[in-house]
Short mmCIF file of C-alpha atoms and ligand atoms in Angstrom, two decimals:
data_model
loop_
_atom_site.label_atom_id
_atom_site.label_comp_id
_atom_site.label_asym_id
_atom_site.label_seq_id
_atom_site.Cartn_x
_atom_site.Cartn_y
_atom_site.Cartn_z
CA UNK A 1 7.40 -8.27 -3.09
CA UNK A 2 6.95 -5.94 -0.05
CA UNK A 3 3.41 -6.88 1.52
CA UNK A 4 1.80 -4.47 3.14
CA UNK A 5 -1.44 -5.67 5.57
CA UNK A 6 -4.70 -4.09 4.30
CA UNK A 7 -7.14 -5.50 7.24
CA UNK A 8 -6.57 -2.38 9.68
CA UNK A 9 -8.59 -0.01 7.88
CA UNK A 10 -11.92 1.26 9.72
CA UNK A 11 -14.12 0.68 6.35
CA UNK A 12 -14.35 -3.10 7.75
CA UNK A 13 -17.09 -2.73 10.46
CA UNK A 14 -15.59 -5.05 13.56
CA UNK A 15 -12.18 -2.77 12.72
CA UNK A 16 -14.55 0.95 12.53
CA UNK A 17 -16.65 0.03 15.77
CA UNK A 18 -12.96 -1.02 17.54
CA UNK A 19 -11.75 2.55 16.70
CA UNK A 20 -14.96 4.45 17.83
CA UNK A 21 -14.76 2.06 21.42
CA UNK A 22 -10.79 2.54 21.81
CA UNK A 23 -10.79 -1.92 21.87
CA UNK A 24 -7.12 -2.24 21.59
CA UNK A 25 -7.53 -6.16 21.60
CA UNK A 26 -9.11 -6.01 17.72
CA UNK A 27 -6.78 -4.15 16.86
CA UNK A 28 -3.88 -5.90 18.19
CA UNK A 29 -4.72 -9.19 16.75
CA UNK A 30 -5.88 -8.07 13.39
CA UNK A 31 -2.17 -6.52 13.81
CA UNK A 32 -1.03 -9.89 14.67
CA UNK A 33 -2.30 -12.06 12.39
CA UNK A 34 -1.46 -9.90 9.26
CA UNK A 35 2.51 -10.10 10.21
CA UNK A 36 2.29 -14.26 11.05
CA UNK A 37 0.49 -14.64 7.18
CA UNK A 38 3.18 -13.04 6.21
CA UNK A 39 3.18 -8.99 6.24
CA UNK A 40 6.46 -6.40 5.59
CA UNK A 41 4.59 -3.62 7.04
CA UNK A 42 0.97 -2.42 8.13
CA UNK A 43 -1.18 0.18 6.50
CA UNK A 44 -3.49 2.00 8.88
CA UNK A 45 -6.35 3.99 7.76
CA UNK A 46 -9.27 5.32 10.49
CA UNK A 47 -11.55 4.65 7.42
CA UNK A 48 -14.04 7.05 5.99
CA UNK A 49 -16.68 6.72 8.77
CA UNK A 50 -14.42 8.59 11.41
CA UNK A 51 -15.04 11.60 12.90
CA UNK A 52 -11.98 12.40 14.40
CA UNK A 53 -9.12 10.87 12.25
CA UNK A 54 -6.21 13.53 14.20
CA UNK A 55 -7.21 11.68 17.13
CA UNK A 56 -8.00 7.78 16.05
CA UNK A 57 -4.47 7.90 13.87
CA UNK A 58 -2.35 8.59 16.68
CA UNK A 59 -4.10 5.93 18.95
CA UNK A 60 -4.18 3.47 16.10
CA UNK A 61 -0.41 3.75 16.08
CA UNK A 62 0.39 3.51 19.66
CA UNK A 63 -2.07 0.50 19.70
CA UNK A 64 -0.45 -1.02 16.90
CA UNK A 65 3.48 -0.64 18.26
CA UNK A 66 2.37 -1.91 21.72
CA UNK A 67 2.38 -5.65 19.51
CA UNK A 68 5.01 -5.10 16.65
CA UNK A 69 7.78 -3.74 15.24
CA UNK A 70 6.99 -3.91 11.76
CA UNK A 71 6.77 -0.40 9.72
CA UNK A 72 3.52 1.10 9.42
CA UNK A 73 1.51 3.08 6.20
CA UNK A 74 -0.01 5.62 7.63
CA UNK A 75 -2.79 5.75 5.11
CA UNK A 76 -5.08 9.26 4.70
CA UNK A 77 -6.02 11.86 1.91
CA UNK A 78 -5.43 14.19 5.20
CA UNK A 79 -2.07 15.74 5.76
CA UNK A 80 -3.60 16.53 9.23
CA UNK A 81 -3.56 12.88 10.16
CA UNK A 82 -0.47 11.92 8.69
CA UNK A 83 1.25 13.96 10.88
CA UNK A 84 -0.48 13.25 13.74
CA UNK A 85 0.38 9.67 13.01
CA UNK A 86 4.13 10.19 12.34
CA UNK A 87 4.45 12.26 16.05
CA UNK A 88 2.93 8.99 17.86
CA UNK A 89 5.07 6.61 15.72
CA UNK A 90 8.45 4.94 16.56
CA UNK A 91 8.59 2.33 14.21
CA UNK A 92 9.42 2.88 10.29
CA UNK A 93 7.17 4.52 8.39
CA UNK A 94 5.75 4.91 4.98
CA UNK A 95 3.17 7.97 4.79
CA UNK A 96 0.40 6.75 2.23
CA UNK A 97 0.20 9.26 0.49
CA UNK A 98 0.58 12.50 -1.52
CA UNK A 99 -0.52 13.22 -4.77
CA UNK A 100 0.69 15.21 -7.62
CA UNK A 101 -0.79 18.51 -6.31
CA UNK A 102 1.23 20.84 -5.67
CA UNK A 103 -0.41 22.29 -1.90
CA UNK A 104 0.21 18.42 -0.87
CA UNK A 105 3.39 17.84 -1.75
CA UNK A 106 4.72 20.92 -0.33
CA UNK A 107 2.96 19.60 3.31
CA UNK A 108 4.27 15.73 2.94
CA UNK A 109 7.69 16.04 1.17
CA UNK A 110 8.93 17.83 4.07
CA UNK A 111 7.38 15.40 6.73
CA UNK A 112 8.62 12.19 4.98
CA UNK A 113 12.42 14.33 5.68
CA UNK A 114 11.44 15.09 8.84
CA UNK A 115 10.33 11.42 9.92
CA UNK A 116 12.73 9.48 7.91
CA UNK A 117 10.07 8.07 6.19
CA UNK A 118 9.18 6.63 2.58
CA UNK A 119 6.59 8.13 0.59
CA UNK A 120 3.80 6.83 -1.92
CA UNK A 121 2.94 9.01 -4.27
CA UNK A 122 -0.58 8.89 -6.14
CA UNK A 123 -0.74 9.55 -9.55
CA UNK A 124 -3.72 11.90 -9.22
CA UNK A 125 -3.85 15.35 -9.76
CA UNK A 126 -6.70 18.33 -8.70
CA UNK A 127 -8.40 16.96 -12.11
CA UNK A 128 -8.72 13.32 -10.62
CA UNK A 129 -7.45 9.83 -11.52
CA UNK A 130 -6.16 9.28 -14.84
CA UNK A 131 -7.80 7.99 -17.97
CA UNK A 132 -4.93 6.74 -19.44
CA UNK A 133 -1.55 5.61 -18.89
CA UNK A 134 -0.12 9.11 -20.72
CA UNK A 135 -1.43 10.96 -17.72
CA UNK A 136 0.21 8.72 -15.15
CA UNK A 137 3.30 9.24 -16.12
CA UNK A 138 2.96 12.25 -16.29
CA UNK A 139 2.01 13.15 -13.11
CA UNK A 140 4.03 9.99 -11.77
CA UNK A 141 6.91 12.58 -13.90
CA UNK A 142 5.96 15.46 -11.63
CA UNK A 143 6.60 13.76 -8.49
CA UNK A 144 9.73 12.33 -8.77
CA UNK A 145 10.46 15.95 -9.47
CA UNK A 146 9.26 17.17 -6.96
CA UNK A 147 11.07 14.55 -4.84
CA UNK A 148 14.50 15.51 -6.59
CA UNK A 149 13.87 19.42 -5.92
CA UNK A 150 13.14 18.70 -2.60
CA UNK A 151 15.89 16.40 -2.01
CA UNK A 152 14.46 13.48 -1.11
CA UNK A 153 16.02 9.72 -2.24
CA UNK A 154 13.63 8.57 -5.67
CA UNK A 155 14.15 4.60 -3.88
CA UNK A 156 12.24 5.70 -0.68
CA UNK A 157 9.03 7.09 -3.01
CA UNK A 158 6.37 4.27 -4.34
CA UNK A 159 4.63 5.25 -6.82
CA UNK A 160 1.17 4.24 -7.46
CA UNK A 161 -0.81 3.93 -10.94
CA UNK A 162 -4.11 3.36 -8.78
CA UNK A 163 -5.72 0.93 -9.42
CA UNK A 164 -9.41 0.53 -10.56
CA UNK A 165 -12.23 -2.02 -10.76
CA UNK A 166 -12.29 -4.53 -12.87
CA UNK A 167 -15.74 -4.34 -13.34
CA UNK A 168 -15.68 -0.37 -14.24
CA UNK A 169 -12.68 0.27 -16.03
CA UNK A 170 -11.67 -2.97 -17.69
CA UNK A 171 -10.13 -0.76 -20.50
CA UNK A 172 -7.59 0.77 -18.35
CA UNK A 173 -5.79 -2.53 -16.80
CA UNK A 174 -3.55 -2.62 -19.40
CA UNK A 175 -2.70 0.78 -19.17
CA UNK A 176 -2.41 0.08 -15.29
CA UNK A 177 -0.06 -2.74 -16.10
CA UNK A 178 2.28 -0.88 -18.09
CA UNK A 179 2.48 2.16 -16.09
CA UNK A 180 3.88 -0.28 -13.66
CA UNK A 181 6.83 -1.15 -15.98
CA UNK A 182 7.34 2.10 -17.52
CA UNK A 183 7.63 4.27 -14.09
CA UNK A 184 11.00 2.33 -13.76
CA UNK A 185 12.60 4.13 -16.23
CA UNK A 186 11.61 8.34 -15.03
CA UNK A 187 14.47 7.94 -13.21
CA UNK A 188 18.19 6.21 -12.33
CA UNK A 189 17.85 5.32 -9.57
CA UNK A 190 14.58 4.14 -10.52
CA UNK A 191 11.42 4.82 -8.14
CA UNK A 192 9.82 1.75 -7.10
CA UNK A 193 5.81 1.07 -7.74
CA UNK A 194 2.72 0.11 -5.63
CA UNK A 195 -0.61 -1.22 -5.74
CA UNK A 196 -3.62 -1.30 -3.68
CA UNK A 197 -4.33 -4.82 -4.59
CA UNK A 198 -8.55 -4.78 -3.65
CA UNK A 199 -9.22 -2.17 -5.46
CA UNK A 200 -9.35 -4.37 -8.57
CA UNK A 201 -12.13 -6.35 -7.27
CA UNK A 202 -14.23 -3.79 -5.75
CA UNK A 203 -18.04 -4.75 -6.73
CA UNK A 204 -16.95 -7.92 -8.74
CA UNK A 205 -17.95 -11.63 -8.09
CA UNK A 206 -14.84 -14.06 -7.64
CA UNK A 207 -12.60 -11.43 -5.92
CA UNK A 208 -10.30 -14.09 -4.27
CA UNK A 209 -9.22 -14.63 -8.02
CA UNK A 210 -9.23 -11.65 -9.76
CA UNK A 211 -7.21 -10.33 -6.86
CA UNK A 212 -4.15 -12.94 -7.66
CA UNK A 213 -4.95 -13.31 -11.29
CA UNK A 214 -4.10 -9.29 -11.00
CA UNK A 215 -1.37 -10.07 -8.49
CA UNK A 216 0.86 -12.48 -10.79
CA UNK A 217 0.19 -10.58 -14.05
CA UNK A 218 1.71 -6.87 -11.92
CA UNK A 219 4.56 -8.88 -10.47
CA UNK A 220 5.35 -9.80 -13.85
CA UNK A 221 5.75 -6.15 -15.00
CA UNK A 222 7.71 -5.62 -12.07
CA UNK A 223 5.78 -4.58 -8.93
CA UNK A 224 7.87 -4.00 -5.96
CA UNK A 225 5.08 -3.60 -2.96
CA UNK A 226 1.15 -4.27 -2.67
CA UNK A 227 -1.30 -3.31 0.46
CA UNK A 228 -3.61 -6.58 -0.21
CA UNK A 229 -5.16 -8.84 2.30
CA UNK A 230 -2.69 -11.06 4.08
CA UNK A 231 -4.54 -13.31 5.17
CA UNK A 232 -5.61 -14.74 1.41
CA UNK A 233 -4.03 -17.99 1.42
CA UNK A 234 -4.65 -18.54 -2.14
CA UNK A 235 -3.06 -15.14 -3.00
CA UNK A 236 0.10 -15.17 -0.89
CA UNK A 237 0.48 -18.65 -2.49
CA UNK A 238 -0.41 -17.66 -5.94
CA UNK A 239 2.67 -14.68 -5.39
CA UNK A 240 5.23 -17.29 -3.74
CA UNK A 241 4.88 -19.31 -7.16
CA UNK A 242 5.08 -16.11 -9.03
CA UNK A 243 8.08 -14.79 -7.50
CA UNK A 244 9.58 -18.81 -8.47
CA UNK A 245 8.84 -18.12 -11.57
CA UNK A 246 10.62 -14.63 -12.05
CA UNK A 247 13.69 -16.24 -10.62
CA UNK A 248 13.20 -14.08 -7.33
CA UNK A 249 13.02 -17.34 -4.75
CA UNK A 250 14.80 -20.53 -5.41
CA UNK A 251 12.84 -23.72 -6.37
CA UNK A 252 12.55 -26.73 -4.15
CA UNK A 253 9.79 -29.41 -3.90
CA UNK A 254 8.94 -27.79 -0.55
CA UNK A 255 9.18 -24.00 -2.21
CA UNK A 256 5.59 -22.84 -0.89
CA UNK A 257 6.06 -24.47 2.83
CA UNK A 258 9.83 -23.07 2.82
CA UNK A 259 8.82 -19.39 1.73
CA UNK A 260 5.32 -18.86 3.68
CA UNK A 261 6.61 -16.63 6.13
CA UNK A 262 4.50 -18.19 8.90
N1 THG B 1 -3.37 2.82 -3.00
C1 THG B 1 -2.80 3.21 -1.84
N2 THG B 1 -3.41 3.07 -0.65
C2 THG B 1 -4.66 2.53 -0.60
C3 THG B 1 -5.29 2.10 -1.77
C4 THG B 1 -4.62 2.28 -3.01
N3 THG B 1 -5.28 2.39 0.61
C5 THG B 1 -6.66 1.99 0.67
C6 THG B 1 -6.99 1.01 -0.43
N4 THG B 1 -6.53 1.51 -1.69
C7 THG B 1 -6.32 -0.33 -0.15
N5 THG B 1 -7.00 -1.00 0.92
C8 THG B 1 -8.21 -1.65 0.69
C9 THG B 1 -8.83 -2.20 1.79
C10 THG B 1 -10.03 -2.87 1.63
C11 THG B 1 -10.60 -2.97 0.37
C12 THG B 1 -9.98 -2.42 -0.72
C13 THG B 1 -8.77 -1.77 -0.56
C14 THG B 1 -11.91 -3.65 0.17
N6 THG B 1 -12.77 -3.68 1.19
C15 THG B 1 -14.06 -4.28 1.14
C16 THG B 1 -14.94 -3.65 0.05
O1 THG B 1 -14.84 -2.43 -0.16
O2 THG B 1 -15.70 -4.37 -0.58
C17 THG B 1 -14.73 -4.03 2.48
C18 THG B 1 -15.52 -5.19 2.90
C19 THG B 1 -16.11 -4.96 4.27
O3 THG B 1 -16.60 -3.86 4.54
O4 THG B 1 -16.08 -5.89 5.06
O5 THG B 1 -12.20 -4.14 -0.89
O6 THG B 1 -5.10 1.93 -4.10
N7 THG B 1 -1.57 3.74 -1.90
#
């Protein structure tokens, strides 16, 4: 599984007030600490409190590099910021993320060529998130044809069934689930898939476990990358012995101390 560090995200307060007083220092260790528990990659979002994203995404970036080479998700609904992100960047990069609409992917598809960078793509369209798992792959259809007509490789595009709460749409996680599985076969080669792993706990009691409970079950239908929180012990434990079990990591008595990436 490619992890992907959730913490730098301004909707945490100690992360929004570090953006607003330019305190490199938070930022650097939050950075930190996500890649020692473990991270592939970064996401960075200003978070929905900021007032100007252009500005904090570029500075977030910079920040970020000064302390690792490890790719950053440059994570807005705002073309705007993406690219101001991408300009300041020099390590990899995964923009996070278009949609299905049209006026985005026309802005982003480009860019990802430009930057040499992977893409998520949202299954959302101007009518919203989907109901059902019908629509996502339909729209998760759209974009992988919008990626061929615009020449851009289907194994750099993630595509994401979004996920919801638990505790609001308990009659979609199977639908969620299978998505997962069934965008692997839109195309050959297939795209890969991604989750933003909180999201299924969002308002819930227990989240610790109905975060890995989730975790396990989408590895099992064949999730290649999550944004989640690193720094979960139980979870990045609960995904070492799930990746044993699907055969992905070799078993030894020592398995979980050998494949903690710390
Ligand atoms: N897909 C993609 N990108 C995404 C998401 C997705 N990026 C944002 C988000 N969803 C993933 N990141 C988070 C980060 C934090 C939380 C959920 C998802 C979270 N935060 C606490 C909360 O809302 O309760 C904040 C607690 C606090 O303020 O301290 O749950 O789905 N591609």
């Amino acid at each position: 599984m490619f992890i992907i560090g959730e913490l730098i995200n301004g909707m945490y307060e100690h992360i929004g007030k570090a953006i607003k007083e330019r305190d490199k220092s938070v930022i650097q260790k939050c950075a930190l600490e996500q890649v020692w528990a473990g991270s592939d990659a970064l996401d960075i979002n200003c978070g929905p409190a900021s007032k100007k994203p252009i500005e904090d995404m570029p500075w977030l970036v910079e920040t970020v590099q000064e302390v690792t080479d490890k790719p950053l998700v440059l994570d807005s609904s705002k073309p705007q910021v993406i690219a101001a992100g991408l300009a300041a960047a020099k390590n990899k990069l995964i923009i996070n993320s278009t949609t299905a609409e049209q006026g985005k992917i026309d802005v982003l598809l480009p860019l990802a060529k430009q930057y040499d960078a992977k893409l998520i793509g949202l299954t959302i369209s101007a009518k919203g998130i989907p109901q059902n798992k019908e629509q996502r792959l339909e729209l998760a259809a759209a974009i992988v044809a919008a990626c061929s007509e615009y020449e851009f490789p289907i194994e750099n595009l993630y595509l994401d069934p979004i996920v919801l709460p638990v505790n609001v749409a308990q009659a979609q996680m199977k639908d969620i689930l299978d998505s997962i599985n069934e965008f692997k076969i839109i195309s050959e080669p297939p795209p890969k898939t991604i989750v933003g792993l909180s999201n299924v706990s969002q308002g819930a009691c227990s989240r610790s476990l109905i975060n890995r409970t989730f975790l396990v079950m989408a590895a099992a239908y064949g999730l290649d990358a999550a944004i989640l929180d690193p720094l979960d012990k139980e979870l990045m434990d609960a995904l070492i012995s799930a990746e044993l079990v699907l055969n992905k990591q070799i078993y030894c008595d020592s398995y979980l101390e050998a494949y903690r990436k710390k």
